[in-house]
Each structure stands twice: as C-alpha cells, then as structure tokens.
Short mmCIF file of N, CA and C in Angstrom, two decimals:
data_model
loop_
_atom_site.label_atom_id
_atom_site.label_comp_id
_atom_site.label_asym_id
_atom_site.label_seq_id
_atom_site.Cartn_x
_atom_site.Cartn_y
_atom_site.Cartn_z
N MET V 1 122.66 142.94 59.23
CA MET V 1 123.63 142.38 60.49
C MET V 1 123.53 143.13 61.46
N LYS V 2 123.57 142.31 62.49
CA LYS V 2 123.84 142.45 63.85
C LYS V 2 124.81 144.03 64.07
N ARG V 3 124.02 144.73 64.98
CA ARG V 3 125.02 146.45 65.60
C ARG V 3 126.29 145.55 65.64
N SER V 4 126.13 144.10 67.08
CA SER V 4 126.93 143.87 67.44
C SER V 4 128.77 143.66 66.34
N GLU V 5 128.01 143.13 65.25
CA GLU V 5 129.40 142.44 64.38
C GLU V 5 128.76 143.27 63.84
N ALA V 6 128.53 144.55 63.88
CA ALA V 6 128.90 145.54 62.70
C ALA V 6 129.77 146.96 63.56
N ARG V 7 129.47 146.34 64.67
CA ARG V 7 130.91 146.89 65.88
C ARG V 7 132.18 146.64 65.74
N GLU V 8 132.17 145.38 65.41
CA GLU V 8 133.59 145.01 65.62
C GLU V 8 134.02 145.02 64.73
N GLN V 9 133.19 145.02 63.54
CA GLN V 9 133.37 145.64 62.24
C GLN V 9 134.48 146.83 62.64
N ALA V 10 133.70 147.17 62.90
CA ALA V 10 133.91 149.21 63.58
C ALA V 10 135.71 149.39 64.06
N PHE V 11 135.74 148.61 65.04
CA PHE V 11 136.37 147.98 66.19
C PHE V 11 138.10 147.88 64.90
N GLN V 12 137.81 146.35 64.03
CA GLN V 12 138.79 146.14 63.39
C GLN V 12 139.49 146.79 62.41
N LEU V 13 138.55 148.03 62.21
CA LEU V 13 139.24 149.64 60.97
C LEU V 13 139.56 150.47 62.39
N VAL V 14 139.37 150.31 63.55
CA VAL V 14 139.90 151.27 64.15
C VAL V 14 140.99 150.54 65.19
N PHE V 15 141.54 149.72 65.41
CA PHE V 15 142.01 148.85 65.70
C PHE V 15 143.11 148.88 64.16
N GLU V 16 142.77 148.72 63.06
CA GLU V 16 143.92 148.56 61.94
C GLU V 16 144.39 150.15 61.71
N MET V 17 143.49 151.28 61.41
CA MET V 17 144.18 152.40 61.98
C MET V 17 145.35 153.25 63.04
N GLY V 18 144.58 152.39 64.28
CA GLY V 18 146.01 152.72 65.16
C GLY V 18 147.01 152.03 65.41
N ILE V 19 146.97 150.99 64.24
CA ILE V 19 148.36 150.40 63.98
C ILE V 19 149.18 151.34 62.56
N THR V 20 148.44 151.38 61.99
CA THR V 20 148.61 151.70 60.13
C THR V 20 149.58 153.28 60.16
N GLY V 21 148.43 153.79 60.28
CA GLY V 21 148.18 155.36 60.90
C GLY V 21 147.16 155.89 59.37
N ASP V 22 147.12 154.93 58.95
CA ASP V 22 145.82 154.70 57.51
C ASP V 22 144.71 155.96 58.12
N SER V 23 143.88 156.16 57.10
CA SER V 23 142.95 156.13 57.02
C SER V 23 141.72 155.40 57.27
N VAL V 24 140.57 155.75 57.66
CA VAL V 24 139.35 155.14 57.34
C VAL V 24 139.47 154.72 56.02
N ASP V 25 139.50 155.61 55.48
CA ASP V 25 139.36 154.62 53.97
C ASP V 25 140.52 153.77 52.97
N ALA V 26 141.30 153.62 53.55
CA ALA V 26 142.51 152.91 53.41
C ALA V 26 142.60 152.21 53.97
N ALA V 27 141.72 151.80 54.98
CA ALA V 27 141.29 150.49 56.31
C ALA V 27 140.61 149.93 55.13
N ILE V 28 139.43 150.78 55.20
CA ILE V 28 138.58 149.77 54.15
C ILE V 28 138.99 149.24 52.91
N ASP V 29 139.17 149.63 51.90
CA ASP V 29 140.20 149.57 50.83
C ASP V 29 141.07 147.32 51.49
N ALA V 30 141.66 147.97 51.92
CA ALA V 30 143.21 147.23 52.20
C ALA V 30 142.14 146.30 52.66
N ALA V 31 141.06 146.26 53.99
CA ALA V 31 140.65 145.00 54.15
C ALA V 31 139.50 144.50 52.75
N GLY V 32 138.81 145.28 51.80
CA GLY V 32 137.57 144.67 51.02
C GLY V 32 139.53 144.03 49.95
N MET V 33 140.15 144.36 49.53
CA MET V 33 141.37 143.89 49.23
C MET V 33 141.70 141.87 49.48
N SER V 34 141.85 142.52 51.07
CA SER V 34 142.48 140.81 51.52
C SER V 34 141.30 139.80 52.17
N ARG V 35 140.55 140.37 52.60
CA ARG V 35 139.41 139.19 53.14
C ARG V 35 137.65 140.28 52.80
N ASP V 36 137.78 140.28 51.07
CA ASP V 36 136.17 140.02 50.95
C ASP V 36 135.56 140.80 51.66
N LEU V 37 135.57 142.32 52.53
CA LEU V 37 134.97 142.40 53.06
C LEU V 37 133.92 143.00 52.50
N ILE V 38 132.49 143.23 53.27
CA ILE V 38 131.46 143.38 52.55
C ILE V 38 130.86 144.42 53.88
N LEU V 39 131.80 145.66 54.16
CA LEU V 39 131.50 146.69 55.19
C LEU V 39 130.44 147.52 55.48
N ASP V 40 129.79 146.97 56.78
CA ASP V 40 128.75 147.22 56.91
C ASP V 40 128.38 148.96 57.01
N ASP V 41 126.92 149.49 56.86
CA ASP V 41 127.25 151.01 56.76
C ASP V 41 127.35 151.97 58.19
N PHE V 42 126.89 151.28 59.33
CA PHE V 42 127.18 151.10 60.46
C PHE V 42 128.25 151.03 61.34
N ALA V 43 129.68 150.53 60.99
CA ALA V 43 130.47 150.37 61.18
C ALA V 43 131.13 151.09 59.88
N GLU V 44 130.98 151.85 59.10
CA GLU V 44 131.82 153.05 58.85
C GLU V 44 131.28 154.00 59.43
N LYS V 45 130.22 154.26 59.63
CA LYS V 45 129.25 154.80 60.06
C LYS V 45 130.98 155.22 61.47
N LEU V 46 130.41 154.52 62.42
CA LEU V 46 131.27 154.31 63.73
C LEU V 46 132.44 155.01 63.67
N ALA V 47 133.99 154.02 62.40
CA ALA V 47 135.03 153.97 62.17
C ALA V 47 134.89 155.59 61.08
N LYS V 48 134.63 156.17 60.92
CA LYS V 48 134.50 157.76 60.26
C LYS V 48 134.48 158.81 61.45
N GLY V 49 133.78 158.23 62.28
CA GLY V 49 133.20 158.78 63.46
C GLY V 49 134.01 159.19 64.33
N VAL V 50 135.13 157.70 64.21
CA VAL V 50 136.10 157.96 65.53
C VAL V 50 137.32 158.65 64.65
N GLU V 51 137.71 157.85 63.67
CA GLU V 51 139.04 159.22 62.61
C GLU V 51 138.20 160.69 62.96
N GLN V 52 137.14 161.10 62.13
CA GLN V 52 136.91 162.45 62.72
C GLN V 52 136.76 163.30 63.32
N ASN V 53 136.97 162.14 64.90
CA ASN V 53 136.96 163.14 66.55
C ASN V 53 137.81 162.26 66.36
N ARG V 54 139.00 162.06 66.02
CA ARG V 54 140.13 161.03 67.52
C ARG V 54 140.33 162.54 69.06
N GLU V 55 141.22 163.19 67.81
CA GLU V 55 141.67 164.22 69.07
C GLU V 55 140.78 164.18 69.95
N LYS V 56 139.27 164.68 70.19
CA LYS V 56 138.35 165.23 70.84
C LYS V 56 138.55 163.52 71.96
N ILE V 57 138.18 162.26 71.44
CA ILE V 57 137.94 160.97 72.07
C ILE V 57 138.47 160.88 72.67
N ASP V 58 140.46 161.02 72.29
CA ASP V 58 141.97 160.44 72.97
C ASP V 58 141.71 161.70 73.93
N GLU V 59 141.46 162.52 74.13
CA GLU V 59 141.63 163.36 75.33
C GLU V 59 140.81 163.45 76.29
N GLN V 60 139.25 162.93 75.43
CA GLN V 60 138.89 162.14 77.10
C GLN V 60 138.78 161.10 77.84
N ILE V 61 140.07 160.44 77.17
CA ILE V 61 140.43 159.15 77.35
C ILE V 61 141.51 159.31 78.38
N SER V 62 142.61 160.50 78.06
CA SER V 62 143.48 160.59 78.85
C SER V 62 143.45 161.16 80.21
N ARG V 63 142.02 161.67 80.94
CA ARG V 63 141.79 162.53 81.29
C ARG V 63 141.14 161.69 82.22
N TYR V 64 141.25 160.09 81.70
CA TYR V 64 140.34 158.99 82.98
C TYR V 64 141.75 158.10 83.10
N ILE V 65 142.70 157.58 82.49
CA ILE V 65 143.59 156.46 81.94
C ILE V 65 145.12 156.92 84.06
N ARG V 66 143.84 157.40 84.43
CA ARG V 66 144.92 156.99 85.80
C ARG V 66 146.09 156.49 86.21
N GLY V 67 146.85 157.33 85.99
CA GLY V 67 148.19 156.08 86.59
C GLY V 67 148.96 155.51 85.11
N TRP V 68 148.42 155.72 83.50
CA TRP V 68 148.83 155.13 82.90
C TRP V 68 149.42 156.36 81.75
N LYS V 69 150.40 156.48 81.35
CA LYS V 69 150.61 157.13 79.80
C LYS V 69 149.48 156.36 78.90
N PHE V 70 149.22 156.76 77.39
CA PHE V 70 148.00 156.82 76.65
C PHE V 70 148.79 156.14 75.36
N SER V 71 150.60 155.94 75.36
CA SER V 71 151.15 155.10 74.72
C SER V 71 151.49 154.18 74.97
N ARG V 72 151.75 154.06 75.93
CA ARG V 72 151.24 152.90 77.42
C ARG V 72 150.09 151.78 77.16
N LEU V 73 149.26 152.06 76.89
CA LEU V 73 148.34 151.11 76.59
C LEU V 73 148.46 150.60 75.62
N SER V 74 147.70 149.27 75.72
CA SER V 74 147.32 147.93 74.40
C SER V 74 146.57 149.05 73.52
N ARG V 75 146.69 148.55 72.26
CA ARG V 75 146.34 148.69 71.39
C ARG V 75 144.95 148.58 71.11
N VAL V 76 144.62 147.09 71.53
CA VAL V 76 143.04 146.44 71.85
C VAL V 76 142.49 147.71 72.53
N ALA V 77 142.96 147.79 73.93
CA ALA V 77 142.60 149.18 74.79
C ALA V 77 141.92 150.00 74.07
N VAL V 78 142.93 150.70 73.13
CA VAL V 78 142.95 151.79 72.80
C VAL V 78 141.74 152.32 71.62
N ALA V 79 141.46 151.21 70.68
CA ALA V 79 140.87 150.59 69.58
C ALA V 79 139.33 151.00 70.69
N ALA V 80 139.34 150.25 71.04
CA ALA V 80 137.85 149.27 71.89
C ALA V 80 137.50 150.29 72.27
N LEU V 81 138.20 151.56 73.46
CA LEU V 81 137.81 152.81 74.31
C LEU V 81 137.38 154.35 73.55
N ARG V 82 138.32 153.85 72.62
CA ARG V 82 137.80 154.98 70.84
C ARG V 82 136.64 155.31 70.42
N LEU V 83 135.96 153.15 70.21
CA LEU V 83 134.66 153.06 69.51
C LEU V 83 133.81 153.49 70.09
N ALA V 84 133.94 153.10 71.79
CA ALA V 84 133.25 153.36 73.00
C ALA V 84 132.70 154.90 73.20
N VAL V 85 134.16 155.48 73.37
CA VAL V 85 133.66 156.72 73.71
C VAL V 85 133.33 157.57 72.65
N TYR V 86 133.07 157.35 71.16
CA TYR V 86 132.99 157.22 70.27
C TYR V 86 130.75 158.01 70.36
N GLU V 87 130.69 156.81 70.90
CA GLU V 87 129.41 156.31 70.89
C GLU V 87 128.91 156.89 71.98
N ILE V 88 129.93 156.95 72.92
CA ILE V 88 129.13 157.81 73.79
C ILE V 88 129.29 159.71 74.12
N LEU V 89 130.42 159.69 73.02
CA LEU V 89 129.57 161.37 73.11
C LEU V 89 129.13 162.12 71.27
N TYR V 90 129.03 160.93 70.93
CA TYR V 90 128.04 161.74 69.71
C TYR V 90 127.11 161.00 69.74
N GLU V 91 126.89 159.36 69.82
CA GLU V 91 125.33 158.57 69.27
C GLU V 91 124.76 159.18 70.39
N ASP V 92 123.52 160.23 70.31
CA ASP V 92 122.61 159.91 71.23
C ASP V 92 121.54 158.68 71.43
N ASN V 93 121.51 157.52 69.97
CA ASN V 93 120.26 157.02 70.48
C ASN V 93 120.90 155.64 70.79
N ILE V 94 122.15 155.24 71.13
CA ILE V 94 123.33 154.81 71.99
C ILE V 94 122.74 154.35 73.35
N PRO V 95 122.05 153.78 73.77
CA PRO V 95 122.44 153.88 74.95
C PRO V 95 123.76 153.83 76.11
N ASP V 96 125.10 154.12 76.88
CA ASP V 96 125.86 154.04 77.31
C ASP V 96 126.66 152.83 77.25
N SER V 97 124.97 152.11 78.42
CA SER V 97 125.59 151.18 78.85
C SER V 97 125.76 150.29 78.12
N VAL V 98 125.16 149.89 76.71
CA VAL V 98 125.54 149.33 75.21
C VAL V 98 127.32 149.35 75.16
N SER V 99 127.09 150.53 74.89
CA SER V 99 128.33 151.04 74.19
C SER V 99 129.78 150.48 75.02
N ILE V 100 128.89 150.70 76.80
CA ILE V 100 130.56 149.98 77.53
C ILE V 100 130.00 148.56 77.55
N ASN V 101 129.06 147.94 77.26
CA ASN V 101 128.93 146.63 77.48
C ASN V 101 129.93 146.18 76.47
N GLU V 102 129.43 146.81 74.89
CA GLU V 102 130.10 145.85 73.85
C GLU V 102 131.45 146.77 74.03
N ALA V 103 132.38 146.87 74.47
CA ALA V 103 133.40 147.62 74.46
C ALA V 103 134.42 146.42 75.51
N VAL V 104 133.67 146.06 76.22
CA VAL V 104 134.46 145.21 77.77
C VAL V 104 134.33 143.68 76.38
N GLU V 105 133.14 143.98 76.21
CA GLU V 105 133.73 142.16 74.97
C GLU V 105 134.52 142.23 74.81
N LEU V 106 134.60 143.31 73.01
CA LEU V 106 135.28 143.84 71.99
C LEU V 106 136.89 143.50 73.21
N ALA V 107 136.31 143.79 74.19
CA ALA V 107 138.08 143.72 75.06
C ALA V 107 138.53 142.32 74.97
N LYS V 108 137.44 141.16 75.70
CA LYS V 108 138.09 140.28 76.24
C LYS V 108 137.58 139.09 74.72
N LYS V 109 137.46 139.69 73.49
CA LYS V 109 137.37 138.34 73.07
C LYS V 109 139.02 139.03 72.15
N TYR V 110 139.11 140.30 72.46
CA TYR V 110 140.39 140.41 71.30
C TYR V 110 141.94 140.83 72.07
N GLY V 111 141.62 141.49 73.23
CA GLY V 111 143.15 141.76 74.39
C GLY V 111 143.25 140.60 75.22
N SER V 112 143.98 141.16 76.63
CA SER V 112 144.94 140.39 77.35
C SER V 112 143.56 140.58 78.89
N VAL V 113 143.87 139.74 79.41
CA VAL V 113 143.20 139.89 80.86
C VAL V 113 142.23 141.21 81.26
N GLU V 114 144.00 142.00 81.25
CA GLU V 114 143.72 143.21 81.31
C GLU V 114 143.11 143.95 81.19
N ASP V 115 142.37 144.04 79.51
CA ASP V 115 142.21 144.83 78.63
C ASP V 115 140.51 144.77 78.90
N ALA V 116 139.94 144.34 79.46
CA ALA V 116 138.22 144.53 79.93
C ALA V 116 138.16 145.06 81.10
N PRO V 117 138.63 145.29 82.47
CA PRO V 117 138.31 145.32 83.53
C PRO V 117 138.83 146.94 83.10
N PHE V 118 139.67 147.09 82.68
CA PHE V 118 140.84 148.80 81.86
C PHE V 118 139.60 149.12 81.39
N VAL V 119 139.46 148.40 80.69
CA VAL V 119 138.43 149.51 79.84
C VAL V 119 136.64 149.90 80.49
N ASN V 120 136.47 149.21 80.77
CA ASN V 120 135.36 149.23 81.80
C ASN V 120 135.62 150.45 82.81
N GLY V 121 136.65 150.44 83.34
CA GLY V 121 136.83 151.54 84.81
C GLY V 121 136.80 152.56 83.84
N VAL V 122 137.22 153.21 82.80
CA VAL V 122 138.02 154.31 81.85
C VAL V 122 136.11 154.55 80.86
N LEU V 123 135.79 153.79 80.93
CA LEU V 123 134.41 153.81 80.32
C LEU V 123 133.10 154.39 81.01
N ALA V 124 132.92 154.23 82.26
CA ALA V 124 132.91 154.43 83.62
C ALA V 124 133.09 156.04 83.36
N SER V 125 134.01 155.94 83.93
CA SER V 125 133.88 157.19 84.12
C SER V 125 134.38 158.71 83.72
N VAL V 126 134.19 158.29 81.77
CA VAL V 126 133.33 158.70 81.08
C VAL V 126 131.84 159.21 81.05
N VAL V 127 130.89 158.17 81.27
CA VAL V 127 130.06 158.27 81.04
C VAL V 127 129.51 159.16 82.15
N LYS V 128 130.04 158.96 83.30
CA LYS V 128 130.00 159.38 84.45
C LYS V 128 130.26 161.40 84.08
N SER V 129 131.29 161.54 83.65
CA SER V 129 131.65 163.31 83.43
C SER V 129 130.64 163.39 82.72
N HIS V 130 130.17 162.45 81.82
CA HIS V 130 129.07 162.92 79.97
C HIS V 130 128.48 163.70 80.84
N GLY V 131 127.89 162.37 81.31
CA GLY V 131 126.40 162.49 82.58
C GLY V 131 126.64 164.55 82.89
N GLU V 132 128.14 164.05 84.04
CA GLU V 132 127.75 165.37 84.20
C GLU V 132 127.11 167.13 83.25
N ASP V 133 128.26 167.09 82.45
CA ASP V 133 128.45 167.48 81.18
C ASP V 133 127.04 168.01 80.98
N ARG V 134 126.37 167.30 80.99
CA ARG V 134 124.84 167.16 80.13
C ARG V 134 124.54 167.67 81.07
N GLU V 135 124.27 168.09 82.37
CA GLU V 135 123.01 168.80 82.96
C GLU V 135 123.60 170.24 83.28
#
C-alpha cells in the first residue's frame, strides 16, 4: 500500500474518532467489522499518534486558526489538520511539504471548497513556527 493510501486510512480513522469520540482501537474494530478493513501499519501508527498527542496537536491548530473557534471548524478540516500536525511535530522522516500536500489533497477530496486553502494556510503557519522552535 502506498503511503498516501495509508494516510487516507489514518485520516478516516481520525475523522471517525472526532465524530464518535471513540478510541482509535474502537474505530479500527468498527471499520474492520463494517467494511472488511485491512489496516496498514503506517496508518495505524499515524492514527494512534494523533490520539496520544491530541491535546498538543489541538493547541498547535488553535494557535493558527485566526478568527475561528476550534468548534466551528469542519470535521474534515480538523481531521486533516490533526493528521498533518502530528506528522510535522512527531515524524521527522516525513518532509513537512509532504504532510501539507497530503492534508490539502484529503481536504479537497472529502471537504468543501473552503477546507483545502484553510488547511494549507494553517499548516504553513505551523511549519513556520515549528521551524523557528527547532532553531
């Protein structure tokens, strides 16, 4: 399975967790029962990473959603942002540009026309800040 396909699986799990409030393990079990999901290891790693670090990830997102309240964001945008911010903060072997591009593509595929540019802008700010924090 390509990493982009695995990332899409992780996005779907993160999205489901955001709606149901269930754990990633419960989302995996539900997905497996309802659609015969064969989960990629990379997808599971990403989804579990988002779950374990959600508080810090959401803090980062909240810093850069100028003029918006977190609760008003689309669920697609939140899931894409959580996944990409996790990668940016915790996956050093994934280039930030790849994380941003994949999140934007997921927002285009699953969200509204406003989601992709919004996700892109927020992630660009996160990357800029994260790069400054590393220096």
